[in-house]
Every structure is written in C-alpha cells, then in structure tokens.
C-alpha cells in the first residue's frame, strides 16, 4: 500500500519539459512564452454524474484531460500545462496505474506537462486546470459572431449521447456499433489542430460539451444574435444515421452532450478556406446554418421553422 506522497511520485510525476519547476514543490514555476496571452480553464468530473464509476480507468484518464484540452481548442489556444486534483475513495493501484497511463499518453501527445495538483481521500472526483497560450487578440471567443456569418460544426454530433443511451439499455445496437459510439463517449478527441487553424477565420467558437442546443444558445447570447440551424444538415455518423426514426434521435443529435466537437461562426468569404482546412485535417467541417439579428436558436427542418424544446445539459435544471 502506498501513502499519499508515494502515490503522487509513482503515478503523477514525470518530467515536465516545458516547466521551470513541476510536481514536488509547494507550487510550480512556469515561464510563459514572451508576448503570448495565458488561457486558463478548469473542468471537474464527478463519478456517477459525468461518468460511471466502473469506467475503464485508462479511458477515464484520457477523457478527464480531453475535456479540458477541448476548452483550449475552443479558444484557439495551444495547451501547455495541466494541474490534476483528485479525490479518491481508496488507493486502488490498478485503477491509478490505468488512469495515469491514459492521462499521460494524451498529455504527451499534445506536449502538455502535468505540473502539480492535489490528492485527497473522498468520493471519486477528478478536477483539472489547464493552461495554454494564444497570440494576443487571436483567441476564439463566444462573443464575436456577426449577422450573416455561417454557422459550422466539426465532425459528427450525437454519437456520445447514443452511446450513453445504449449503455442505459435504451437503444439496441450491434456490438461493433456500440463500441464505435462508446469510443466517442469515453475517448473524445480534442479538436486542437482545428482550434489553432481557426484563428483568423472563425469569428466565434465554442466546444459542444453540453449539446448543440444549449451551447449554441450561449454563443448566440454572447454575440447578441440568433442562430438559425437547418437540422437536416447537422452531420451524424453512419451508426447514428441508421437510428434516424428513433424517438430520441433529435434529442441526442441536437441536445446530447459529450461530443467535444467545435461549433463556430465564420464570414461566408471563408467557405473555401474552411473546406480546404477540412481536407487538410481529415475532419469534416459542415455548414449547418447562419447567424442573424434576434436571439436564441431557430431550428428549421427542410426550411420550415420547427418549435422544438431542446435543452442542453444543465446540472441544476
Ligand atoms: P502541499 O502540501 O504543499 O499542498 P501536496 O502535498 O498537496 O503539497 O503536494 C505535493 C506536490 O505534489 C505538489 O507539488 C503538488 O502540486 C503535487 N501533486 C499533488 N497531487 C497531485 C496530482 N494528483 N497530480 C500531480 N501532482 C500532484
Ligand atoms: Mg496540497
């Protein structure tokens, strides 16, 4: 059995290449790149709320960091440093080994250093702070959309929500389909290359973490505009497409959380650049609507307004 400090040393200490001082002192020391703005965000994952307590720890380690990296992507930032605070109900060596492996692999893939954190005993809770950098004035904010801008989304939506429905036994999928969707739920890929490439192209952006309906409402509100979405153009995976008559279809596609795609606005003059970028990244970028004067989100189906009450995820609703 290892104690707190032994545990930190064994599972959460590895060379922090881009920090002056990493894990092991009272605080870390960082040297931000000259002239860059610091971008900071935090995300907490609570067992039973954000994930099943028996989730594969390797995937959980990946996901805990991925959701934070997704916020960096949504800001157009380059992530550099992370802090990890853990409440653990017990010292489970297998779990810690898997969790740190999943976390470290993704961190190293994106050259992010783990520079500190806190470890206590308590109900399983994972809290991460992420820090990154962006050139001054180039961050992708939620409040920059202009009337007439196109509205875009990366990848496909609804996969993670249908994975959850399948885990809850509410949708029947083949084993192959279920594992494809579960990969989206449990190992989301933060769209970092897209985020930095959108600097200078996107006028506003956010990541779709709580579902398009809820997240888009935030973007519309912050920009003082209305988002108009043609629902038939919203990109879905092949697995989700065949579920199309399912009663939960639109709820999952338009309001299901956890996809971690980027939703952004851009002036129509950038359409060609964006389709070239899509090819270059091997990531679909789909135009799903536009921004106009007004507020909230207007859904269209085949050009006709539909009055759907779609709510994004809200912990206190
Ligand atoms: P202090 O008592 O000064 O708060 P701690 O004993 O909590 O310090 O932590 C010792 C060192 O280990 C610190 O550098 C802290 O940042 C780091 N640390 C603690 N928990 C973690 C963790 N889960 N991941 C990474 N670093 C951690
Ligand atoms: Mg401490």
Coordinates of C-alpha atoms and ligand atoms in Angstrom, one line a residue:
X1 CA 0.0 0.0 0.0
X2 CA 1.4 3.4 -0.9
X3 CA 0.7 6.6 1.0
X4 CA -0.2 10.0 -0.5
X5 CA 3.3 11.1 -1.4
X6 CA 4.4 7.8 -2.7
X7 CA 1.3 7.7 -4.8
X8 CA 1.9 11.1 -6.3
X9 CA 5.5 10.2 -7.0
X10 CA 4.6 6.8 -8.6
X11 CA 1.6 7.8 -10.7
X12 CA 1.7 11.6 -11.2
X13 CA 5.3 12.6 -11.5
X14 CA 7.1 12.6 -14.8
X15 CA 9.4 15.1 -16.5
X16 CA 7.7 18.4 -17.1
X17 CA 9.6 19.5 -20.2
X18 CA 8.1 23.0 -20.5
X19 CA 8.0 24.0 -16.8
X20 CA 10.7 25.6 -14.8
X21 CA 9.6 23.6 -11.8
X22 CA 6.9 20.8 -11.8
X23 CA 5.5 18.4 -9.3
X24 CA 7.1 18.2 -5.9
X25 CA 7.4 21.7 -4.5
X26 CA 4.8 23.9 -2.8
X27 CA 4.0 25.3 -6.2
X28 CA 5.0 25.0 -9.8
X29 CA 7.0 27.7 -11.7
X30 CA 6.1 28.5 -15.3
X31 CA 7.7 30.7 -17.9
X32 CA 5.0 31.8 -20.4
X33 CA 6.3 32.4 -23.9
X34 CA 7.1 36.1 -24.4
X35 CA 4.2 38.1 -25.9
X36 CA 1.6 35.3 -25.5
X37 CA -1.7 35.5 -23.6
X38 CA -2.3 32.9 -21.0
X39 CA -5.6 30.9 -21.5
X40 CA -6.9 29.1 -18.4
X41 CA -9.8 26.8 -17.8
X42 CA -11.0 24.2 -15.3
X43 CA -13.3 21.2 -15.5
X44 CA -14.4 18.7 -12.9
X45 CA -15.6 15.2 -13.5
X46 CA -17.7 13.6 -10.7
X47 CA -18.3 9.8 -10.5
X48 CA -22.0 8.9 -11.1
X49 CA -22.6 12.3 -12.7
X50 CA -20.1 12.6 -15.5
X51 CA -19.0 9.0 -15.8
X52 CA -19.9 5.6 -14.4
X53 CA -17.6 4.7 -11.5
X54 CA -16.6 1.5 -13.2
X55 CA -15.4 3.2 -16.5
X56 CA -12.2 1.8 -17.8
X57 CA -9.6 3.9 -15.9
X58 CA -7.3 4.3 -19.0
X59 CA -10.2 5.9 -20.9
X60 CA -11.2 8.0 -17.9
X61 CA -7.6 9.4 -17.6
X62 CA -7.8 10.2 -21.3
X63 CA -11.3 11.8 -21.0
X64 CA -10.5 13.9 -17.9
X65 CA -7.7 15.6 -19.8
X66 CA -9.5 15.6 -23.2
X67 CA -12.5 17.6 -22.0
X68 CA -10.0 20.3 -20.7
X69 CA -8.0 20.2 -23.9
X70 CA -11.3 20.7 -25.8
X71 CA -11.7 24.0 -24.0
X72 CA -8.3 25.1 -25.2
X73 CA -9.2 24.0 -28.7
X74 CA -12.4 26.1 -28.5
X75 CA -10.4 29.1 -27.6
X76 CA -7.9 28.6 -30.4
X77 CA -5.2 28.1 -27.8
X78 CA -2.1 25.8 -27.6
X79 CA -2.3 23.9 -24.3
X80 CA 0.9 23.8 -22.3
X81 CA 0.4 22.9 -18.6
X82 CA -2.2 20.9 -16.6
X83 CA -2.9 20.5 -12.8
X84 CA -4.7 17.5 -11.6
X85 CA -6.7 17.4 -8.3
X86 CA -8.1 14.0 -7.3
X87 CA -10.4 12.8 -4.5
X88 CA -10.0 9.0 -4.3
X89 CA -12.2 6.8 -2.2
X90 CA -9.4 4.3 -1.7
X91 CA -5.9 3.6 -3.1
X92 CA -6.6 1.1 -5.9
X93 CA -3.2 0.6 -7.6
X94 CA -4.7 -0.9 -10.8
X95 CA -7.0 2.0 -11.2
X96 CA -4.3 4.6 -10.5
X97 CA -2.0 2.9 -13.0
X98 CA -4.6 2.8 -15.7
X99 CA -5.8 6.4 -15.0
X100 CA -2.3 7.9 -15.1
X101 CA -1.5 5.9 -18.2
X102 CA -4.5 7.3 -20.1
X103 CA -3.9 10.8 -18.8
X104 CA -0.1 10.8 -19.6
X105 CA -0.5 9.4 -23.1
X106 CA -2.8 12.2 -24.1
X107 CA -0.7 14.8 -22.3
X108 CA 2.4 13.7 -24.1
X109 CA 0.7 13.6 -27.4
X110 CA 0.0 17.3 -27.1
X111 CA 3.2 18.2 -25.3
X112 CA 1.2 19.2 -22.1
X113 CA 3.1 19.0 -18.8
X114 CA 1.5 17.9 -15.6
X115 CA 2.9 20.4 -13.2
X116 CA 1.0 19.8 -9.9
X117 CA -2.3 19.2 -8.3
X118 CA -3.8 17.9 -5.0
X119 CA -4.7 14.4 -3.8
X120 CA -7.2 13.7 -1.1
X121 CA -9.4 10.9 0.2
X122 CA -13.1 11.3 -0.7
X123 CA -15.8 10.4 -3.2
X124 CA -14.2 9.9 -6.6
X125 CA -13.8 13.3 -8.2
X126 CA -11.4 14.5 -10.9
X127 CA -10.6 18.1 -11.2
X128 CA -8.2 19.5 -13.8
X129 CA -7.0 23.0 -14.6
X130 CA -5.5 23.6 -18.0
X131 CA -3.3 26.4 -19.1
X132 CA -2.4 27.3 -22.6
X133 CA -1.2 30.2 -24.8
X134 CA -2.6 32.2 -27.7
X135 CA -1.2 35.2 -29.6
X136 CA -2.8 38.5 -28.2
X137 CA -6.2 39.2 -29.8
X138 CA -6.5 35.9 -31.6
X139 CA -8.4 33.8 -29.1
X140 CA -11.7 32.4 -30.4
X141 CA -14.3 33.9 -28.1
X142 CA -18.1 33.3 -27.9
X143 CA -19.0 36.9 -28.5
X144 CA -17.5 37.6 -31.9
X145 CA -20.2 36.3 -34.3
X146 CA -21.6 38.8 -36.8
X147 CA -25.0 38.8 -38.5
X148 CA -24.7 37.0 -41.8
X149 CA -21.9 34.7 -40.6
X150 CA -22.1 31.0 -41.5
X151 CA -22.5 28.5 -38.7
X152 CA -20.2 25.4 -38.8
X153 CA -19.7 22.3 -36.8
X154 CA -16.8 19.8 -36.9
X155 CA -17.1 16.0 -37.0
X156 CA -20.4 14.4 -36.1
X157 CA -22.9 15.0 -33.3
X158 CA -25.0 12.6 -31.3
X159 CA -22.5 9.7 -31.1
X160 CA -21.7 10.2 -27.4
X161 CA -25.4 10.7 -26.4
X162 CA -26.4 7.5 -28.3
X163 CA -23.5 5.6 -26.6
X164 CA -25.0 6.6 -23.3
X165 CA -28.5 5.5 -24.3
X166 CA -27.0 2.2 -25.4
X167 CA -25.2 1.8 -22.0
X168 CA -28.5 2.6 -20.3
X169 CA -30.2 -0.1 -22.4
X170 CA -32.5 2.3 -24.3
X171 CA -31.1 1.7 -27.8
X172 CA -30.3 -1.6 -29.4
X173 CA -27.0 -1.6 -31.3
X174 CA -24.7 -4.3 -32.6
X175 CA -21.6 -4.9 -30.6
X176 CA -19.5 -3.2 -33.3
X177 CA -21.8 -0.1 -33.4
X178 CA -21.9 0.1 -29.6
X179 CA -18.1 0.0 -29.3
X180 CA -17.7 2.7 -32.0
X181 CA -20.1 5.0 -30.2
X182 CA -18.5 4.2 -26.8
X183 CA -15.2 5.3 -28.1
X184 CA -16.7 8.7 -28.8
X185 CA -18.2 8.9 -25.3
X186 CA -15.2 7.6 -23.4
X187 CA -12.2 8.8 -25.5
X188 CA -13.2 12.1 -27.1
X189 CA -10.5 13.7 -29.4
X190 CA -10.0 17.3 -28.6
X191 CA -10.0 19.3 -31.8
X192 CA -6.8 21.2 -31.1
X193 CA -5.4 21.4 -34.6
X194 CA -8.7 22.7 -35.8
X195 CA -8.8 25.3 -33.0
X196 CA -5.5 26.9 -33.8
X197 CA -6.2 26.8 -37.5
X198 CA -9.4 28.7 -37.0
X199 CA -7.5 31.7 -35.7
X200 CA -8.2 34.5 -38.1
X201 CA -11.0 32.5 -39.8
X202 CA -13.7 31.9 -37.1
X203 CA -15.5 34.9 -35.6
X204 CA -16.7 33.0 -32.6
X205 CA -16.4 29.4 -31.4
X206 CA -17.1 27.0 -28.5
X207 CA -16.9 23.3 -27.9
X208 CA -20.0 21.2 -27.9
X209 CA -19.9 19.7 -24.4
X210 CA -23.4 20.0 -23.2
X211 CA -25.2 19.5 -26.5
X212 CA -25.5 21.8 -29.6
X213 CA -28.9 23.3 -28.4
X214 CA -27.6 24.6 -25.1
X215 CA -24.1 25.5 -26.3
X216 CA -25.3 27.4 -29.3
X217 CA -27.7 29.4 -27.2
X218 CA -24.6 30.6 -25.2
X219 CA -22.8 31.6 -28.4
X220 CA -25.9 33.4 -29.7
X221 CA -26.5 35.2 -26.4
X222 CA -22.9 36.3 -26.0
X223 CA -22.8 37.6 -29.6
X224 CA -26.3 39.3 -29.2
X225 CA -27.7 37.4 -32.2
X226 CA -29.9 34.5 -33.2
X227 CA -28.5 31.2 -34.5
X228 CA -30.5 29.6 -37.4
X229 CA -29.9 25.9 -37.8
X230 CA -31.2 23.6 -40.7
X231 CA -31.4 20.4 -38.7
X232 CA -31.2 18.1 -41.8
X233 CA -27.7 19.4 -42.4
X234 CA -26.3 18.6 -38.9
X235 CA -23.6 15.9 -39.5
X236 CA -24.1 12.5 -38.0
X237 CA -22.1 9.3 -38.1
X238 CA -23.2 6.3 -40.2
X239 CA -24.1 4.5 -37.0
X240 CA -26.3 7.3 -35.8
X241 CA -27.8 7.9 -39.3
X242 CA -29.5 4.4 -39.3
X243 CA -31.1 5.2 -35.9
X244 CA -32.9 8.1 -37.6
X245 CA -36.6 7.2 -36.8
X246 CA -35.7 6.6 -33.1
X247 CA -37.8 8.8 -30.8
X248 CA -34.6 10.1 -29.1
X249 CA -32.9 10.9 -32.4
X250 CA -33.2 14.7 -32.4
X251 CA -32.7 15.0 -28.7
X252 CA -29.4 13.0 -28.9
X253 CA -28.1 14.7 -32.1
X254 CA -29.1 18.3 -31.2
X255 CA -29.0 18.3 -27.4
X256 CA -26.9 15.3 -26.4
X257 CA -23.7 16.3 -24.7
X258 CA -20.1 14.9 -24.6
X259 CA -19.2 15.1 -28.3
X260 CA -16.5 17.7 -27.9
X261 CA -16.7 18.9 -31.5
X262 CA -16.2 22.6 -32.2
X263 CA -19.1 24.8 -33.3
X264 CA -18.0 28.1 -34.8
X265 CA -19.1 31.0 -36.9
X266 CA -17.2 32.5 -39.9
X267 CA -17.9 35.0 -42.6
X268 CA -19.1 33.5 -45.9
X269 CA -15.9 34.6 -47.6
X270 CA -14.0 31.9 -45.7
X271 CA -16.0 29.0 -47.1
X272 CA -13.3 27.9 -49.5
X273 CA -10.5 28.2 -46.9
X274 CA -12.6 26.1 -44.5
X275 CA -13.3 23.3 -46.9
X276 CA -9.5 23.3 -47.7
X277 CA -8.9 23.1 -44.0
X278 CA -11.3 20.2 -43.6
X279 CA -9.4 18.2 -46.3
X280 CA -6.0 19.1 -44.7
X281 CA -7.1 18.0 -41.2
X282 CA -9.1 15.0 -42.5
X283 CA -12.0 16.2 -40.3
X284 CA -15.5 17.0 -41.7
X285 CA -16.5 20.7 -41.3
X286 CA -20.2 21.2 -42.1
X287 CA -22.2 24.4 -42.6
X288 CA -25.4 23.9 -40.6
X289 CA -26.9 27.4 -40.6
X290 CA -26.1 31.1 -40.1
X291 CA -26.4 34.0 -37.6
X292 CA -28.9 36.8 -37.8
X293 CA -30.5 39.5 -35.8
X294 CA -32.6 38.2 -32.9
X295 CA -31.9 35.9 -30.0
X296 CA -31.8 32.2 -29.1
X297 CA -31.8 29.4 -31.6
X298 CA -34.2 28.9 -34.5
X299 CA -34.4 25.3 -35.8
X300 CA -35.5 24.7 -39.4
X301 CA -36.5 21.3 -40.9
X302 CA -36.4 21.4 -44.7
X303 CA -36.6 25.2 -44.4
X304 CA -39.7 25.2 -42.2
X305 CA -39.4 26.6 -38.7
X306 CA -40.0 23.9 -36.0
X307 CA -40.8 24.7 -32.5
X308 CA -38.7 22.1 -30.6
X309 CA -38.0 22.5 -26.9
X310 CA -34.4 21.2 -26.9
X311 CA -32.4 21.7 -23.7
X312 CA -28.7 21.3 -23.3
X313 CA -27.4 19.6 -20.2
X314 CA -27.8 21.6 -17.1
X315 CA -26.7 20.2 -13.7
X316 CA -29.2 22.2 -11.8
X317 CA -32.2 22.2 -14.2
Ligands
LIG1 P1 1.1 20.9 -0.3 O1 1.0 20.2 1.0 O2 2.2 21.9 -0.4 O3 -0.2 21.4 -0.8 P2 0.9 18.4 -1.6 O4 1.5 17.6 -0.5 O5 -0.5 18.6 -1.7 O6 1.6 19.9 -1.4 O7 1.5 18.0 -3.0 C1 2.9 17.8 -3.1 C2 3.3 18.0 -4.6 O8 2.6 17.1 -5.4 C3 2.9 19.4 -5.1 O9 3.9 19.8 -6.0 C4 1.6 19.1 -5.8 O10 1.4 20.1 -6.8 C5 1.8 17.7 -6.3 N1 0.6 16.9 -6.5 C6 -0.3 16.5 -5.6 N2 -1.3 15.8 -6.1 C7 -1.0 15.7 -7.4 C8 -1.7 15.0 -8.5 N3 -2.8 14.3 -8.4 N4 -1.1 15.2 -9.7 C9 0.0 15.9 -9.9 N5 0.7 16.5 -8.9 C10 0.2 16.4 -7.7
LIG2 MG1 -1.8 20.2 -1.4

